[in-house]
XYZ file of C-alpha atoms in Angstrom:
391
model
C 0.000 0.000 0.000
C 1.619 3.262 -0.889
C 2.308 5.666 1.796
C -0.182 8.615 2.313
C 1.890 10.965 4.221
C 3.911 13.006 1.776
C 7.609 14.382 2.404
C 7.256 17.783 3.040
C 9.924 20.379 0.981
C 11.500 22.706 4.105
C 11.811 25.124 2.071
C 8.919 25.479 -0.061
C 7.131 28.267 1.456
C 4.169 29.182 -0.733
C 0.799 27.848 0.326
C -2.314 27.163 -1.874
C -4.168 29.852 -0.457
C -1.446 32.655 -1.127
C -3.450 36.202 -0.594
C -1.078 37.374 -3.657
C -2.142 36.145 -6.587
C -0.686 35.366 -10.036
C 0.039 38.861 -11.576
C 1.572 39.286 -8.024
C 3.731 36.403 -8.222
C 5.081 37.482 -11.628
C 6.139 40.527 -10.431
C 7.917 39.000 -7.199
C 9.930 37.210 -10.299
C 10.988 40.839 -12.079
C 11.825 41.828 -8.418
C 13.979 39.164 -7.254
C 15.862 38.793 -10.541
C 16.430 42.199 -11.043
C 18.146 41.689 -7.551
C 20.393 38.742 -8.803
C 21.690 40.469 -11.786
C 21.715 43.741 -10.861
C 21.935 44.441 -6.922
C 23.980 41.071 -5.646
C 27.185 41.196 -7.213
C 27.683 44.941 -6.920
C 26.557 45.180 -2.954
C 30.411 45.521 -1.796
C 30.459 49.008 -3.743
C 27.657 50.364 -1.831
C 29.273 50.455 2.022
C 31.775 53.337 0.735
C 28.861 55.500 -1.309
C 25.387 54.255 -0.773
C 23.513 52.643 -3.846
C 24.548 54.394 -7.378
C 21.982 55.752 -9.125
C 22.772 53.323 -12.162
C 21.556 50.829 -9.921
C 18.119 52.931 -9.510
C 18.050 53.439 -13.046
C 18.326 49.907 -13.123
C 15.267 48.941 -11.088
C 13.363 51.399 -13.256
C 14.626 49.623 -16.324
C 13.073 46.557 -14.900
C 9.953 48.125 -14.230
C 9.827 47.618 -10.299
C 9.812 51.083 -9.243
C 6.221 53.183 -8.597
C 4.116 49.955 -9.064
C 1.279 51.641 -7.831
C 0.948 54.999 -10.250
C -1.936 54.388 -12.437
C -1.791 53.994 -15.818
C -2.694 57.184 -16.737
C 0.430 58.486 -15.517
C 2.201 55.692 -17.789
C 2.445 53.405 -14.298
C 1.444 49.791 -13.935
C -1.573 50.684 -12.025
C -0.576 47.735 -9.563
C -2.307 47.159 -6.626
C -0.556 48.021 -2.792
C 0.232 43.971 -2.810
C 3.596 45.330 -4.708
C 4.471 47.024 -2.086
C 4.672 43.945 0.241
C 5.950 41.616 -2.687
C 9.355 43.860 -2.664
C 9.725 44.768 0.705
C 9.731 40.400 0.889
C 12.448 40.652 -2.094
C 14.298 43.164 -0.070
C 14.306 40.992 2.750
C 15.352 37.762 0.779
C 18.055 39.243 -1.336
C 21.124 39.201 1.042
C 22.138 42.120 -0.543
C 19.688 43.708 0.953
C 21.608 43.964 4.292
C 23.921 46.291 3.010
C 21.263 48.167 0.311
C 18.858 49.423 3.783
C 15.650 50.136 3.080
C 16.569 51.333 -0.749
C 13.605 50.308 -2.778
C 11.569 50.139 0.318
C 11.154 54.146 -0.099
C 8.758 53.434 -2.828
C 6.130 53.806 -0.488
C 5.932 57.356 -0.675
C 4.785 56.765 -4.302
C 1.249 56.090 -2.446
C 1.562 58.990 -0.908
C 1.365 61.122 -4.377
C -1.173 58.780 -5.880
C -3.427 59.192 -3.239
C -2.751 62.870 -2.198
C -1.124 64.492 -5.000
C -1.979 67.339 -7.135
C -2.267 66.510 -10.735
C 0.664 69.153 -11.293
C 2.770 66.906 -8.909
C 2.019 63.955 -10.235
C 3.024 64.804 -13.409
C 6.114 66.457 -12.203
C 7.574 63.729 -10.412
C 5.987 60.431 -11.456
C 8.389 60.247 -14.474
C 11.096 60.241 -12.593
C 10.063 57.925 -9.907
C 9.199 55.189 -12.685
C 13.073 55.719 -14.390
C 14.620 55.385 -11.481
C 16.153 59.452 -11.434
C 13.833 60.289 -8.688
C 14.538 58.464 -5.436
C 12.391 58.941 -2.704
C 12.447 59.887 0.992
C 9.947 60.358 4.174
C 11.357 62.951 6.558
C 9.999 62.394 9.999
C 12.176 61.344 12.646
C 14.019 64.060 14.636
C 16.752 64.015 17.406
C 13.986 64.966 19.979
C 11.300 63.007 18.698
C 12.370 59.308 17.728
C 8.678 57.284 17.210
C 6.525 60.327 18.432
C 6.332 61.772 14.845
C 3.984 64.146 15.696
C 6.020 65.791 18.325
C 8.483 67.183 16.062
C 9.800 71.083 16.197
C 10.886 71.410 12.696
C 8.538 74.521 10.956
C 7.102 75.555 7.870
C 6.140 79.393 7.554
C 3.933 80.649 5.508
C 5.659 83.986 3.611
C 3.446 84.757 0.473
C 3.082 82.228 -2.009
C 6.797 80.305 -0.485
C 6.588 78.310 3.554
C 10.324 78.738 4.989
C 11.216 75.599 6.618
C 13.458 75.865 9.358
C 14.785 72.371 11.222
C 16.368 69.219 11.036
C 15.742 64.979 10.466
C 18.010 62.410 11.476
C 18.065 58.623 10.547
C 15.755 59.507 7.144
C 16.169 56.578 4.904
C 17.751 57.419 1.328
C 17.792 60.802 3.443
C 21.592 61.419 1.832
C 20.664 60.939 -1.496
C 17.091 61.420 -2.116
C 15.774 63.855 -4.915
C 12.497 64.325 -3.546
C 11.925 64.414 -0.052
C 8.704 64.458 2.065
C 9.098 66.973 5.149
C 7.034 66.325 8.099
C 6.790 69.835 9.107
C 5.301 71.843 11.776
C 2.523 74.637 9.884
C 0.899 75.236 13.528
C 3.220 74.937 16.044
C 0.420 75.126 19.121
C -1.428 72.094 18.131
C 0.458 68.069 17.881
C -1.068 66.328 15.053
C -3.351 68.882 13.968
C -0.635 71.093 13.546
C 1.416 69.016 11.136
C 1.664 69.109 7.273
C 3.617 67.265 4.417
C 5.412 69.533 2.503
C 7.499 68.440 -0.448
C 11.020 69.354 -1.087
C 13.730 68.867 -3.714
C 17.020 67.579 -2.795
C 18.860 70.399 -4.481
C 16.434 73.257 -2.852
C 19.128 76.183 -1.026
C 19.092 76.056 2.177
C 19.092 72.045 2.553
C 22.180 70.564 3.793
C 22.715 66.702 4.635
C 24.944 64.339 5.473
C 25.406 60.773 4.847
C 25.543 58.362 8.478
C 27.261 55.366 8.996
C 25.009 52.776 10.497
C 25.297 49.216 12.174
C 23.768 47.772 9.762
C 22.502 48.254 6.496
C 25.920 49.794 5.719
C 25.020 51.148 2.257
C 21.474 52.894 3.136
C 22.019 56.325 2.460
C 20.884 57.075 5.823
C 20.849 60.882 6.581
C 20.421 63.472 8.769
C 18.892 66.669 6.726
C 19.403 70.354 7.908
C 16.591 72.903 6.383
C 18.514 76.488 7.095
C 15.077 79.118 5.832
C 14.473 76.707 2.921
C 11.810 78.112 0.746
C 9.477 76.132 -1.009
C 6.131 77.098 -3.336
C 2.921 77.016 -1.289
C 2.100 74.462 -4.315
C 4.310 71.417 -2.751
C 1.866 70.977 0.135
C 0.735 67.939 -0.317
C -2.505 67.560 0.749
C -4.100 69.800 3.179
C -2.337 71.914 5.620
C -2.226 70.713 8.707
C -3.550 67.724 7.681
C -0.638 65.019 7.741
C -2.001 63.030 10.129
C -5.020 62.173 7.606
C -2.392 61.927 5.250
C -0.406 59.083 7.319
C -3.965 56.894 8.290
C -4.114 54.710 4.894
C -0.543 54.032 4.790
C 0.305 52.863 8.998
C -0.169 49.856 8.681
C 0.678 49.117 5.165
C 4.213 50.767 6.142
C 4.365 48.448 9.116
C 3.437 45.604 7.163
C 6.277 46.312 4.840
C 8.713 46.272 7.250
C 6.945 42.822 8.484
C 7.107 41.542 4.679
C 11.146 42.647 4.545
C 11.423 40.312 7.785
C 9.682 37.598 6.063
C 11.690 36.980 3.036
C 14.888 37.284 5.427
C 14.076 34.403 7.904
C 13.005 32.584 5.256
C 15.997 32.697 2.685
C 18.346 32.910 6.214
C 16.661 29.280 6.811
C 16.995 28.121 3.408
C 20.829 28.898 3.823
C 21.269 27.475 6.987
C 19.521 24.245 6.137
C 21.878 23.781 2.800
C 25.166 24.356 4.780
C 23.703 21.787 8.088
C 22.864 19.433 4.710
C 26.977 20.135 3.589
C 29.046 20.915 6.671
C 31.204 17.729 8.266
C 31.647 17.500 11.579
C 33.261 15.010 13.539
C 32.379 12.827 10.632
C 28.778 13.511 10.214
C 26.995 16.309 8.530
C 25.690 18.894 10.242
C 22.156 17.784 9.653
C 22.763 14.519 11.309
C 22.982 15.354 14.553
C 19.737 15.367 16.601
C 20.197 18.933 18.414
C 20.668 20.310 14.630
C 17.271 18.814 13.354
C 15.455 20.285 17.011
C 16.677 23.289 16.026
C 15.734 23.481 12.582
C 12.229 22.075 13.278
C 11.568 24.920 15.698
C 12.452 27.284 13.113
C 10.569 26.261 10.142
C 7.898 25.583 12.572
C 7.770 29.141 13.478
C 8.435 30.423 9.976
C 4.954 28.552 8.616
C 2.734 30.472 11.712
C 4.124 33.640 10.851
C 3.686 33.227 7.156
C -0.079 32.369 8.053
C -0.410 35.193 10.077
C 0.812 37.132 7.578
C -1.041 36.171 4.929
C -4.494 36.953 7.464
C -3.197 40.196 7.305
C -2.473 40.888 3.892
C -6.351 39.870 2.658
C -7.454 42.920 5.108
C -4.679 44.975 4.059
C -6.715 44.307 0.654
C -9.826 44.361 1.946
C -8.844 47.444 3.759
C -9.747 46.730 7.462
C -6.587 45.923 9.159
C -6.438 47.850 12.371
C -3.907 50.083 14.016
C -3.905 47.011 16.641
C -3.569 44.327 14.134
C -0.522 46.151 12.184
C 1.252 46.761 15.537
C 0.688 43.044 16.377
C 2.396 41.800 12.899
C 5.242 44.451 13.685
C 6.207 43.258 17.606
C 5.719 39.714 16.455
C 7.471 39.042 13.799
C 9.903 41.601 14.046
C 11.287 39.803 17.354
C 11.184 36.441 15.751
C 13.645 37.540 12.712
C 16.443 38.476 15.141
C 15.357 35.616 16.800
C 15.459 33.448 14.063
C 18.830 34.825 12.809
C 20.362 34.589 16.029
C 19.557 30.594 15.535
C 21.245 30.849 12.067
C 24.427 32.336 12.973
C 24.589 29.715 15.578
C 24.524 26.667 13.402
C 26.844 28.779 11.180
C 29.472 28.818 13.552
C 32.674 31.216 13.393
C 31.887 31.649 9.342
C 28.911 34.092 10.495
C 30.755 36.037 12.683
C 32.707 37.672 9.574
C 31.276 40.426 8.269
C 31.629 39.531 4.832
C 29.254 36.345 5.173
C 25.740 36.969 4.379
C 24.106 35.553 7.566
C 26.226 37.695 9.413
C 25.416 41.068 7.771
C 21.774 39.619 7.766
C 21.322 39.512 11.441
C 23.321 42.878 12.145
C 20.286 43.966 9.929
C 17.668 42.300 11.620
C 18.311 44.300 14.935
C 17.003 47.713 13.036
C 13.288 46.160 12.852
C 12.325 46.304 15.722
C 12.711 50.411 15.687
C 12.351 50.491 11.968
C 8.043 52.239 11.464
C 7.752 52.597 15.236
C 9.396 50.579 18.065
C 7.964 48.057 19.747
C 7.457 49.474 22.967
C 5.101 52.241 21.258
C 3.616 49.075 19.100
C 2.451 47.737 22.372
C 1.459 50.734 23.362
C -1.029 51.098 20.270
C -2.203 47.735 20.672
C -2.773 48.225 24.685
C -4.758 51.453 24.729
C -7.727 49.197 23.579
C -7.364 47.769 26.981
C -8.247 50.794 28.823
């Protein structure tokens, strides 16, 4: 009689009941090769100079950038699933522990699609689809860290110009980015209600920057941004004035999800990895793989892997259905954020000394991992969100 249990593949991830979807799944293809040709054996260059623009250029050439802007505007008129479906790319691609959040920035795109005026969508979707236009949100400041809305930077009104006066620190693609969107202060006596989104180019006067050196994520193009009376036309609001946080509502969680998505495809190529070299390495005259503590641990992982994939996936059909919560979102982001270092941690332990050099993936991978959990809130204020419903 032939067996009815069927060996299961480790590493074969996808489910029947994938929330993606074909056209989805086609793109994840363009994504992830365009990351094997293009991103992978050039990541080495980036830790001196952040990513090139030829490299940008590049993803535009592959047609991965601005997924969402409509076809009007010559986009692909793809859904916000694109956004998750390269954040998990991101996350796979080992390179992507030394590119930072890079393509990740393409989430502002939303921001113009939704909120835009038809003048700046014009202006600057071009250039976000080519690659020539890279992106940046400008929130965090020295004073401020999570608690966006608390920050003292200001935008003036003077005639038809607002002065900005301020500064940002830890803005991804902040060093490099052509277009940047300031989260600025337009009344200064209210918190949220006092906030606005004001868009600025990256050679305006008055804007000065400088490139940091992080932990991880080595070739970011993390910045901190100094705006010294930087004027700006009254037509770069985006959206209504003092309006941000209405601005910010639809794309929370999405934005959180992201960075939950980029965790995702890390744990999961970090395990594929792992698995191959416990399959390979000799020890003491066995492989890896054949000792018992090695399978234990391996077991644990994957089984951890498949319930956050699940969980994920809940989330992504309200992300489409467009009733994820503020609780749910923070949830995904504590969660699964935490079991990627965790996870990691695991990897660079079966690994042994070869993960402790900086030039092996793993290790760069779980320097990386540690960011997450501050990365789109922390997760002490993601606890905090999902707690006040306790009270």
């Amino acid at each position: 009689m032939q067996n009815s249990f069927q060996k299961l593949d480790p590493v074969n991830w996808d489910t029947e009941d994938s929330p993606y979807g074909e056209e989805m799944e086609m793109y994840r293809q363009t994504v992830r090769t365009y990351f094997e040709r293009e991103v992978e054996p050039r990541y080495r260059e980036f830790e001196e100079k952040g990513v090139p623009r030829n490299v940008w250029r590049k993803a535009g050439e592959y047609g991965i950038l601005g997924a969402t802007i409509p076809e009007e505007y010559d986009g692909p008129g793809a859904n916000r699933m694109s956004i998750m479906v390269a954040a998990e790319e991101l996350g796979y691609a080992p390179s992507g522990a030394t590119a930072g959040s890079f393509i990740g920035t393409d989430i502002c795109t939303n921001f113009l699609v939704e909120f835009g005026t038809e003048e700046q969508k014009r202006k600057y979707f071009p250039g976000i689809l080519s690659g020539e236009v890279i992106q940046a949100m400008a929130m965090t400041e020295a004073e401020s860290g999570s608690d966006a809305f608390a920050a003292r930077t200001t935008a003036v009104r003077d005639g038809d110009d607002y002065v900005i006066n301020g500064s940002k620190i830890y803005i991804s693609n902040g060093s490099k980015a052509d277009l940047i969107f300031a989260c600025v202060k337009t009344d200064p006596s209210q918190r949220a209600k006092g906030m606005s989104i004001i868009l600025v180019e990256g050679d305006t006067p008055g804007l000065t920057r400088r490139r940091m050196i992080t932990q991880g994520y080595k070739g970011g193009d993390t910045g901190e941004l100094y705006f010294d009376d930087v004027r700006v036309p009254v037509s770069n609001l985006l959206g209504e004035e003092n309006k941000a946080a209405s601005v910010f509502v639809n794309t929370v969680a999405l934005d959180r999800l992201q960075i939950v998505a980029r965790s995702i495809g890390a744990v999961q190529r970090a395990f594929e990895m792992t698995l191959e070299h416990c399959q390979n390495r000799k020890l003491f005259g066995q492989r890896l793989i054949d000792f018992q503590n090695t399978q234990f641990v391996l077991a644990e992982m994957e089984i951890e892997i498949r319930v956050y994939r699940a969980f994920y996936n809940s989330l992504l059909r309200k992300v489409a259905d467009d009733t994820i919560t503020d609780a749910e979102s923070s949830m995904a982001k504590v969660w699964l954020c935490e079991l990627e270092f965790r996870v990691l941690d695991q990897c660079v332990q079966l690994w042994g000394g070869q993960a402790w050099m900086d030039d092996h993936p793993i290790s760069r991978m779980f320097t990386a991992a540690r960011v997450q959990r501050m990365f789109a809130g922390a997760s002490e204020l993601m606890k905090a969100t999902i707690a006040r419903r306790y009270v």
